[in-house]
Amino acid sequence: MSIELSAIEYRYRDATALAGIDLTIESGELLALLGPSGCGKTTLLRTIAGLEFPDRGRVRFEGRDVTALGARKRHVGFVFQHYALFNHLTVFENVAFGLRVRGWFRRPRRAELERKVGELLELVQLREFARRYPAQLSGGQRQRVALARALAVEPHILLLDEPFGALDARVRADLRRWLRDLHDRIHVTSVFVTHDQEEAFELADRIAVMNKGRIEQIGSSETLYTRPASPFVCRFLGEVNELAAAIHARWTGIDDERVVAFVRPHDLDFVPAERGEGARIESVRDLGATVRIEALDPRLARPLVALHDRARYEAAPLERGRLVVPSARRQVLFRGDEPLADTGARVGHVLRDLLLTQR
Amino acid sequence: MSARPASNALRDPWWLRLPLLLLALAFVALFLVLPLVAVFGYAFEKGVDFYLASLADEDARAAIRLTLLVAAIAVPANTLFGIAAAWLITRFSFPGRGLLLSLIDLPFAVSPVIAGLIYVLLFGAQGLFAPWLAAHDVKIIFAVPGIVLATIFVTFPFVARELIPLMQAQGSEQEQAAITLGAGGFAMFWRVVLPKIGWGLAYGVILCNARAIGEFGAVSVVSGHIRGLTNTMPLHVEILYNEYQRTAAFAVASLLALLALATLALKQLVGWRMRRATQAENPP
Amino acid sequence: MRAKHRHALPGFGLTLGVCLAYLGLIVLLPLAALAWKSASLGAAEFWAIVTAPRALAAYRVTFGCAALAGLVNLVFGPLLAWVLVRYRFPGRAFVDALIDLPFALPTAVAGITLTALYASNGPLGRVLEAHGWKIAYTPGGITVALVFVSLPFLVRSVQPVLEHLEPDVEEAAATLGAGRLTTLWRVVLPTLWPAILSGFALAFARALGEYGSVIFIAGNMPMVSEIAPLLITAKLDQYDYAGATAIALVLLAGSFATLLALNLLQLFTVRRRSAGAA
Ligand SMILES: Nc1ncnc2c1ncn2[C@@H]1O[C@H](COP(=O)(O)OP(=O)(O)O)[C@@H](O)[C@H]1O
Ligand SMILES: [Mg+2]
């Protein structure tokens, strides 16, 4: 079932949580809402679920306007950030809840109910925990109970608020892969909230990056990474070198404008300098698969950061104090908040000159 | 209660601990234990037969019946109100919420005598509604309805006061989850809210009940002290005492004291269950 | 505050309706009657009633005994809380449960029991009168009854604060060389003051209106041992509704002023605490 949000606005008493959201989510898609804490992700998710009602704008499911419909009528599975399990009910009863509260005629019979809950517990690999209470489960297990409970009512849409937020790193990674597999099997339209870009990239078909109640960009991980729509997106998707620069028409067709170049650390190379000038290596840290190198150019306020992969580093080791010339394999240029279209290929190899003209 | 690590710095030296402990225990013995023992001592001072006869007395039995009737109306009514008020105050924000909260606390600031007085002013012989009541031959003051009203007034904060902080602390996520799973208001209340607040509710109901049965001042103003008709147990105790039937008065009083003891025991039990429930929900 | 046109959870209309209807009938309507009755009195007439010598004496007894009882509990309430939280002794749980007895025991029962104990032929009264102390049927008796009913307020306000007191402050004081008494006096007690004062205010407000436990032991001599609530019932017995209402207003004003002062005090301490934390 597709979801269309148009011009959604939501204000709390003293804060604008959503400032005009337009977003279409395709049927069967797995979409991530990515953004810093407080940018309105939870509010948007709750608006889709019918737990909040927007001040302006419309919510449509498969073209049908559901803006005024309450959560009870929307058939949406919602997984709460802190799970919101019913503490007084067993795992089995938690999962069965949505089936038991159905109207008399749609309520499944006992054998049917047990079969169905059994299947779901199988799906989330918790069959042997059916008789336990939520307090007797680990965080990851509670998370899966919450998911099974939401799936039991066969929702058209599955919404997950920071589904892995409260888990430790190992469990998180496992559960993430498991959720992706699950989605590939059941194909329910899903939206999940996260502030972790790695999580969004690994799981989602598309990612909507949010900032201050607006959507900055929607797209696949590749689009976001290679063609970020704004400096905010660029900065939010991991570490980046940010260089105020002027560029010349001979490379770009644009003359001498004030631009900002964003270069990812692993798109930056440090080549040993031949002449006696360049950036001086400040620190070299071995991170295992990669080596993190920081070098300070005398004209820059902050050091440049490069990640060399191990093989490359071993072929040409660099030590502290060495003078190097930075060169970028790829960068993204912005003029103000506007990306400079398609300059990548033509300026790709000339960071050195960019640096030279930096103000 | 938390077992404190007996850090040396936190332990009072014996020359301080012993006098403080003895002083505190002496005070408890004098002001709490002695009166409690005295109630039963005086009740049985003429023997068990006299005690039983005092309770079997027709007027005493009528008083017991009336008291139970009043509690049976006031406590459920206040329980329903308390749940509604707690739900309203903890789950929605709306203009006037603060005012509602202070109104709920009001009876704690009002003398029981005044609680009775306001109903006399409304329904009494010179009251605001007196002409209408006389025309329709309805009697509220010096009759059971007045006693019920006064009791409701004095006891209505107890359930709400117990539930509001509890429900505030619990939050409403489980209720929201129930709604997204398709539960209607009734199913949500019955299957999620009630189990969540169960012990807190029990606590409030116990306190409300104890006060409803024991209320004296407010009821005394509206009752008219008609033997066998409008005398509750506390009022019957007063009458017997004033008629110098001290032992009979204490016999009826001992029933009320037993109720107080049961209330304290239940309160302890419920408090213990509540602590255990919250511990189970937030395992260390 | 903005009322959203829809709420995620059900029951807003229903519970709002129930609360308004209930409070309207049980509280607002009767209080309106109180206002109506007092409005029917002229200002001069009202003043004459509330400043009659008998009324003034009743306030003196009521406020005086309530304050005295509060002072007694100001000492014993925190002491009991301290002993219950910090000391381990056999029967501690029993004593802890018993603290609530004055809440649970019907006031009339407390009244006749205290009277029987402190009357001149009672076990305590006999001993006390042998030393020239007459308690029952004097303001002293009223104070004893009020000490009984208001004790739990002080203990129960101070107890949770003591339970959550971080031990490190006391430990720090000890490492700084403070003796135990100094630590209690200069470190522990100051942190308890807000709780003690709030307990005192609650106890005082309750004591002002107390009726059942007092009237038996008071003796109820006008001008000497008659409390204001009793004066109200006395006027009611003579069908002097207006007079009763006037006295009731004075008494209510006393309770409200006490609780208002308490709220202001709490506001003040919260401010100071959070300002200190910021
Ligand atoms: N109940 C609330 N009352 C007032 N403001 C709120 C409330 N909930 C959220 N906000 C504000 O709305 C904004 C968006 O919040 P939220 O949707 O929870 O963000 P996120 O989930 O992205 O962290 C934040 O600025 C937050 O402070
Ligand atoms: Mg959030």
Coordinates of N, CA and C in Angstrom, one line a residue, chain B residues 38-185:
Chain B
A38 N -6.0 0.5 73.7 CA -7.1 1.0 74.6 C -8.4 0.7 74.0
V39 N -8.6 0.9 72.7 CA -9.9 0.7 72.1 C -10.4 -0.7 72.4
F40 N -9.5 -1.7 72.2 CA -9.9 -3.1 72.4 C -10.1 -3.4 73.9
G41 N -9.2 -2.8 74.7 CA -9.3 -2.9 76.2 C -10.6 -2.5 76.7
Y42 N -11.0 -1.3 76.3 CA -12.3 -0.7 76.8 C -13.5 -1.5 76.2
A43 N -13.3 -2.0 75.0 CA -14.4 -2.7 74.3 C -14.7 -4.0 75.1
F44 N -13.7 -4.6 75.6 CA -13.9 -5.9 76.3 C -13.9 -5.8 77.8
E45 N -14.0 -4.5 78.3 CA -13.8 -4.4 79.8 C -15.0 -5.1 80.6
K46 N -16.1 -5.3 79.9 CA -17.2 -6.0 80.6 C -17.4 -7.4 80.0
G47 N -16.4 -7.9 79.4 CA -16.4 -9.3 78.9 C -16.9 -9.5 77.5
V48 N -16.7 -10.7 77.0 CA -17.1 -11.0 75.7 C -18.6 -10.9 75.4
D49 N -19.3 -11.4 76.4 CA -20.8 -11.5 76.2 C -21.4 -10.1 76.0
F50 N -20.9 -9.2 76.9 CA -21.4 -7.8 76.8 C -21.0 -7.2 75.4
Y51 N -19.8 -7.5 75.0 CA -19.2 -7.0 73.7 C -20.2 -7.5 72.6
L52 N -20.5 -8.8 72.6 CA -21.3 -9.3 71.5 C -22.7 -8.7 71.6
A53 N -23.2 -8.6 72.8 CA -24.5 -8.0 72.9 C -24.6 -6.6 72.4
S54 N -23.5 -5.8 72.7 CA -23.5 -4.4 72.2 C -23.6 -4.4 70.7
L55 N -22.9 -5.3 70.0 CA -22.9 -5.3 68.6 C -24.2 -5.8 68.0
A56 N -24.9 -6.7 68.8 CA -26.1 -7.3 68.3 C -27.3 -6.4 68.5
D57 N -27.1 -5.3 69.3 CA -28.1 -4.3 69.5 C -28.7 -3.8 68.2
E58 N -30.0 -3.6 68.2 CA -30.7 -3.3 67.0 C -30.2 -2.0 66.3
D59 N -30.0 -0.9 67.2 CA -29.5 0.3 66.6 C -28.1 0.2 66.1
A60 N -27.2 -0.6 66.8 CA -25.9 -0.8 66.3 C -25.9 -1.5 64.9
R61 N -26.8 -2.5 64.8 CA -26.9 -3.2 63.5 C -27.3 -2.3 62.4
A62 N -28.3 -1.4 62.8 CA -28.8 -0.5 61.8 C -27.7 0.5 61.3
A63 N -26.9 0.9 62.3 CA -25.7 1.8 62.0 C -24.7 1.1 61.1
I64 N -24.5 -0.2 61.4 CA -23.5 -0.9 60.6 C -24.0 -1.0 59.1
R65 N -25.4 -1.4 59.0 CA -26.0 -1.5 57.7 C -25.9 -0.2 56.9
L66 N -26.2 0.9 57.6 CA -26.2 2.2 56.9 C -24.8 2.6 56.4
T67 N -23.8 2.3 57.3 CA -22.4 2.6 57.0 C -22.0 1.9 55.7
L68 N -22.3 0.6 55.7 CA -21.9 -0.2 54.6 C -22.6 0.2 53.3
L69 N -23.9 0.6 53.5 CA -24.7 1.1 52.3 C -24.0 2.4 51.8
V70 N -23.7 3.3 52.7 CA -23.1 4.6 52.2 C -21.8 4.3 51.5
A71 N -20.9 3.4 52.1 CA -19.7 3.1 51.5 C -19.9 2.4 50.1
A72 N -20.9 1.6 50.1 CA -21.2 0.8 48.8 C -21.6 1.8 47.7
I73 N -22.1 2.9 48.1 CA -22.4 3.9 47.0 C -21.3 4.8 46.7
A74 N -20.7 5.4 47.8 CA -19.7 6.4 47.7 C -18.4 5.9 47.0
V75 N -18.0 4.7 47.5 CA -16.7 4.2 47.0 C -16.7 3.9 45.5
P76 N -17.7 3.1 45.0 CA -17.7 2.9 43.5 C -17.8 4.2 42.7
A77 N -18.7 5.1 43.2 CA -18.8 6.4 42.5 C -17.5 7.1 42.4
N78 N -16.8 7.2 43.6 CA -15.5 7.9 43.6 C -14.5 7.1 42.8
T79 N -14.6 5.8 42.7 CA -13.6 5.0 41.9 C -13.8 5.4 40.5
L80 N -15.0 5.4 40.0 CA -15.3 5.7 38.6 C -14.8 7.1 38.3
F81 N -15.1 8.0 39.2 CA -14.7 9.4 39.0 C -13.2 9.5 39.0
G82 N -12.5 8.8 39.9 CA -11.1 8.9 40.0 C -10.4 8.4 38.8
I83 N -10.9 7.3 38.2 CA -10.3 6.7 37.0 C -10.5 7.7 35.8
A84 N -11.7 8.3 35.7 CA -12.0 9.2 34.6 C -11.1 10.4 34.8
A85 N -11.0 11.0 36.0 CA -10.2 12.2 36.2 C -8.8 11.9 35.9
A86 N -8.2 10.8 36.3 CA -6.8 10.5 36.1 C -6.6 10.3 34.6
W87 N -7.5 9.6 33.9 CA -7.3 9.5 32.5 C -7.3 10.8 31.8
L88 N -8.3 11.7 32.1 CA -8.4 13.0 31.5 C -7.1 13.8 31.8
I89 N -6.7 13.8 33.0 CA -5.6 14.7 33.4 C -4.2 14.2 32.8
T90 N -4.0 12.9 32.8 CA -2.7 12.4 32.4 C -2.6 12.1 30.9
R91 N -3.7 12.0 30.2 CA -3.6 11.6 28.8 C -3.9 12.7 27.8
F92 N -4.5 13.8 28.3 CA -4.8 14.9 27.4 C -4.3 16.2 28.0
S93 N -4.0 17.1 27.0 CA -3.8 18.5 27.5 C -4.9 19.4 27.0
F94 N -5.4 20.2 27.9 CA -6.6 21.0 27.5 C -6.6 22.2 28.4
P95 N -7.2 23.3 28.0 CA -7.3 24.5 28.9 C -8.1 24.1 30.1
G96 N -7.6 24.6 31.3 CA -8.3 24.3 32.5 C -7.8 23.1 33.3
R97 N -6.8 22.4 32.7 CA -6.3 21.2 33.3 C -5.8 21.4 34.8
G98 N -5.0 22.5 34.9 CA -4.5 22.9 36.2 C -5.6 23.2 37.2
L99 N -6.6 23.9 36.8 CA -7.8 24.2 37.7 C -8.5 22.9 38.1
L100 N -8.6 22.0 37.2 CA -9.2 20.7 37.5 C -8.4 20.0 38.6
L101 N -7.1 20.0 38.5 CA -6.2 19.4 39.4 C -6.5 20.0 40.8
S102 N -6.5 21.3 40.9 CA -6.7 21.9 42.2 C -8.1 21.6 42.8
L103 N -9.1 21.5 41.9 CA -10.4 21.2 42.4 C -10.5 19.8 43.0
I104 N -9.7 18.9 42.4 CA -9.7 17.5 43.0 C -9.1 17.5 44.4
D105 N -8.1 18.4 44.6 CA -7.5 18.5 45.9 C -8.3 19.2 47.0
L106 N -9.3 19.9 46.5 CA -10.0 20.8 47.4 C -10.5 20.2 48.7
P107 N -11.1 19.0 48.7 CA -11.6 18.5 50.0 C -10.6 18.3 51.1
F108 N -9.3 18.2 50.6 CA -8.3 18.1 51.7 C -8.1 19.4 52.4
A109 N -8.5 20.5 51.8 CA -8.4 21.8 52.5 C -9.6 22.2 53.2
V110 N -10.7 21.5 53.1 CA -12.0 21.9 53.6 C -12.3 21.1 54.9
S111 N -12.6 21.7 55.9 CA -13.0 21.0 57.2 C -14.2 20.2 56.9
P112 N -14.2 19.0 57.5 CA -15.4 18.1 57.3 C -16.7 18.8 57.7
V113 N -16.6 19.6 58.7 CA -17.8 20.3 59.1 C -18.3 21.2 58.0
I114 N -17.4 21.8 57.3 CA -17.8 22.7 56.2 C -18.4 21.9 55.1
A115 N -17.8 20.7 54.9 CA -18.3 19.8 53.8 C -19.7 19.5 54.1
G116 N -20.1 19.3 55.3 CA -21.5 19.0 55.7 C -22.3 20.3 55.5
L117 N -21.7 21.4 56.0 CA -22.5 22.7 55.9 C -22.9 23.1 54.5
I118 N -22.0 22.9 53.5 CA -22.4 23.3 52.2 C -23.6 22.6 51.7
Y119 N -23.8 21.3 52.0 CA -25.0 20.6 51.6 C -26.2 21.0 52.3
V120 N -26.0 21.4 53.6 CA -27.1 21.9 54.4 C -27.6 23.2 53.7
L121 N -26.7 24.1 53.3 CA -27.0 25.3 52.7 C -27.8 25.1 51.4
L122 N -27.5 24.0 50.7 CA -28.1 23.7 49.4 C -29.4 23.0 49.6
F123 N -29.5 22.0 50.5 CA -30.7 21.2 50.5 C -31.4 21.3 51.9
G124 N -30.9 22.0 52.9 CA -31.5 22.1 54.2 C -32.8 22.9 54.2
A125 N -33.4 23.0 55.4 CA -34.7 23.6 55.5 C -34.8 25.0 55.0
Q126 N -33.6 25.7 55.2 CA -33.6 27.1 54.6 C -32.8 27.2 53.4
G127 N -32.5 26.0 52.8 CA -31.5 26.0 51.7 C -32.0 26.5 50.4
L128 N -31.1 26.6 49.5 CA -31.4 27.1 48.1 C -32.5 26.3 47.4
F129 N -32.4 25.0 47.6 CA -33.4 24.1 46.9 C -34.6 23.7 47.8
A130 N -34.7 24.3 49.0 CA -35.7 23.9 50.0 C -37.1 23.9 49.4
P131 N -37.5 25.0 48.7 CA -38.9 25.0 48.2 C -39.2 23.8 47.3
W132 N -38.2 23.6 46.4 CA -38.4 22.6 45.4 C -38.5 21.2 46.1
L133 N -37.6 21.0 47.0 CA -37.5 19.7 47.7 C -38.8 19.5 48.5
A134 N -39.3 20.5 49.1 CA -40.5 20.4 49.9 C -41.7 20.1 49.0
A135 N -41.7 20.7 47.9 CA -42.8 20.5 46.9 C -42.8 19.1 46.4
H136 N -41.7 18.5 46.2 CA -41.6 17.2 45.7 C -41.4 16.1 46.7
D137 N -41.5 16.6 48.0 CA -41.4 15.6 49.1 C -40.1 14.8 49.1
V138 N -39.0 15.4 48.7 CA -37.7 14.8 48.7 C -36.9 15.2 49.9
K139 N -36.3 14.3 50.6 CA -35.6 14.6 51.8 C -34.1 14.3 51.6
I140 N -33.3 15.2 51.7 CA -31.8 15.0 51.5 C -31.1 15.1 52.8
I141 N -31.3 16.3 53.4 CA -30.6 16.6 54.7 C -31.4 15.8 55.8
F142 N -30.7 15.3 56.8 CA -31.2 14.5 57.8 C -31.8 13.2 57.2
A143 N -31.2 12.8 56.1 CA -31.7 11.5 55.5 C -30.4 10.9 54.8
V144 N -30.6 9.7 54.3 CA -29.5 9.0 53.7 C -28.9 9.7 52.5
P145 N -29.6 10.3 51.6 CA -28.9 11.0 50.5 C -27.9 12.0 50.9
G146 N -28.2 12.8 51.9 CA -27.3 13.8 52.4 C -26.0 13.1 52.9
I147 N -26.2 12.0 53.7 CA -25.0 11.3 54.2 C -24.1 10.8 53.0
V148 N -24.8 10.3 52.0 CA -24.0 9.8 50.9 C -23.3 10.9 50.2
L149 N -24.0 12.0 50.0 CA -23.3 13.2 49.3 C -22.1 13.7 50.1
A150 N -22.3 13.9 51.4 CA -21.2 14.4 52.2 C -20.1 13.4 52.2
T151 N -20.3 12.2 52.2 CA -19.3 11.2 52.2 C -18.5 11.2 50.9
I152 N -19.3 11.3 49.8 CA -18.6 11.4 48.5 C -17.7 12.6 48.4
F153 N -18.2 13.8 49.0 CA -17.4 15.0 48.9 C -16.1 14.7 49.6
V154 N -16.1 14.2 50.8 CA -14.9 14.1 51.6 C -14.0 13.1 51.1
T155 N -14.5 12.1 50.3 CA -13.6 11.0 49.9 C -13.2 11.0 48.4
F156 N -13.7 12.0 47.7 CA -13.5 11.8 46.2 C -12.1 12.0 45.7
P157 N -11.2 12.7 46.5 CA -9.8 12.8 45.9 C -9.0 11.5 46.0
F158 N -9.3 10.6 46.9 CA -8.4 9.5 47.2 C -8.0 8.7 46.0
V159 N -8.9 8.2 45.2 CA -8.6 7.4 44.0 C -7.8 8.2 43.0
A160 N -8.3 9.4 42.7 CA -7.7 10.2 41.6 C -6.3 10.6 42.1
R161 N -6.1 10.9 43.3 CA -4.8 11.3 43.9 C -3.8 10.2 43.8
E162 N -4.2 9.0 43.9 CA -3.4 7.8 43.9 C -3.0 7.5 42.4
L163 N -4.0 7.7 41.5 CA -3.8 7.3 40.1 C -3.0 8.3 39.3
I164 N -3.2 9.6 39.6 CA -2.6 10.6 38.7 C -1.1 10.5 38.6
P165 N -0.4 10.5 39.8 CA 1.1 10.3 39.6 C 1.5 9.0 39.0
L166 N 0.8 8.0 39.3 CA 1.1 6.6 38.8 C 1.0 6.6 37.3
M167 N -0.1 7.1 36.8 CA -0.3 7.1 35.3 C 0.6 8.0 34.6
Q168 N 0.9 9.1 35.3 CA 1.8 10.1 34.7 C 3.2 9.4 34.5
A169 N 3.6 8.7 35.5 CA 4.9 8.0 35.4 C 4.9 6.9 34.4
Q170 N 3.8 6.2 34.3 CA 3.8 5.0 33.4 C 3.8 5.4 31.9
G171 N 3.3 6.6 31.6 CA 3.2 7.0 30.2 C 2.1 6.3 29.5
S172 N 1.9 6.7 28.2 CA 0.7 6.1 27.5 C 1.1 5.3 26.3
E173 N 2.3 4.9 26.2 CA 2.8 4.1 25.0 C 2.0 2.8 24.8
Q174 N 1.8 2.1 26.0 CA 1.1 0.8 25.8 C -0.3 1.0 25.3
E175 N -1.0 2.1 25.8 CA -2.3 2.4 25.3 C -2.3 2.7 23.8
Q176 N -1.3 3.5 23.4 CA -1.2 3.8 22.0 C -0.9 2.5 21.2
A177 N -0.1 1.6 21.7 CA 0.2 0.4 21.0 C -1.2 -0.4 20.8
A178 N -2.0 -0.4 21.9 CA -3.2 -1.1 21.8 C -4.1 -0.5 20.7
I179 N -4.1 0.8 20.6 CA -5.0 1.4 19.6 C -4.5 1.1 18.2
T180 N -3.2 1.1 18.0 CA -2.7 0.8 16.7 C -3.0 -0.7 16.3
L181 N -3.1 -1.5 17.4 CA -3.4 -2.9 17.1 C -4.9 -3.1 16.9
G182 N -5.7 -2.0 16.9 CA -7.1 -2.1 16.6 C -8.0 -2.2 17.8
A183 N -7.5 -2.0 19.0 CA -8.3 -2.1 20.2 C -9.2 -0.9 20.3
G184 N -10.5 -1.1 20.6 CA -11.4 0.1 20.9 C -11.2 0.6 22.3
G185 N -11.8 1.7 22.6 CA -11.6 2.3 23.9 C -11.9 1.3 25.1

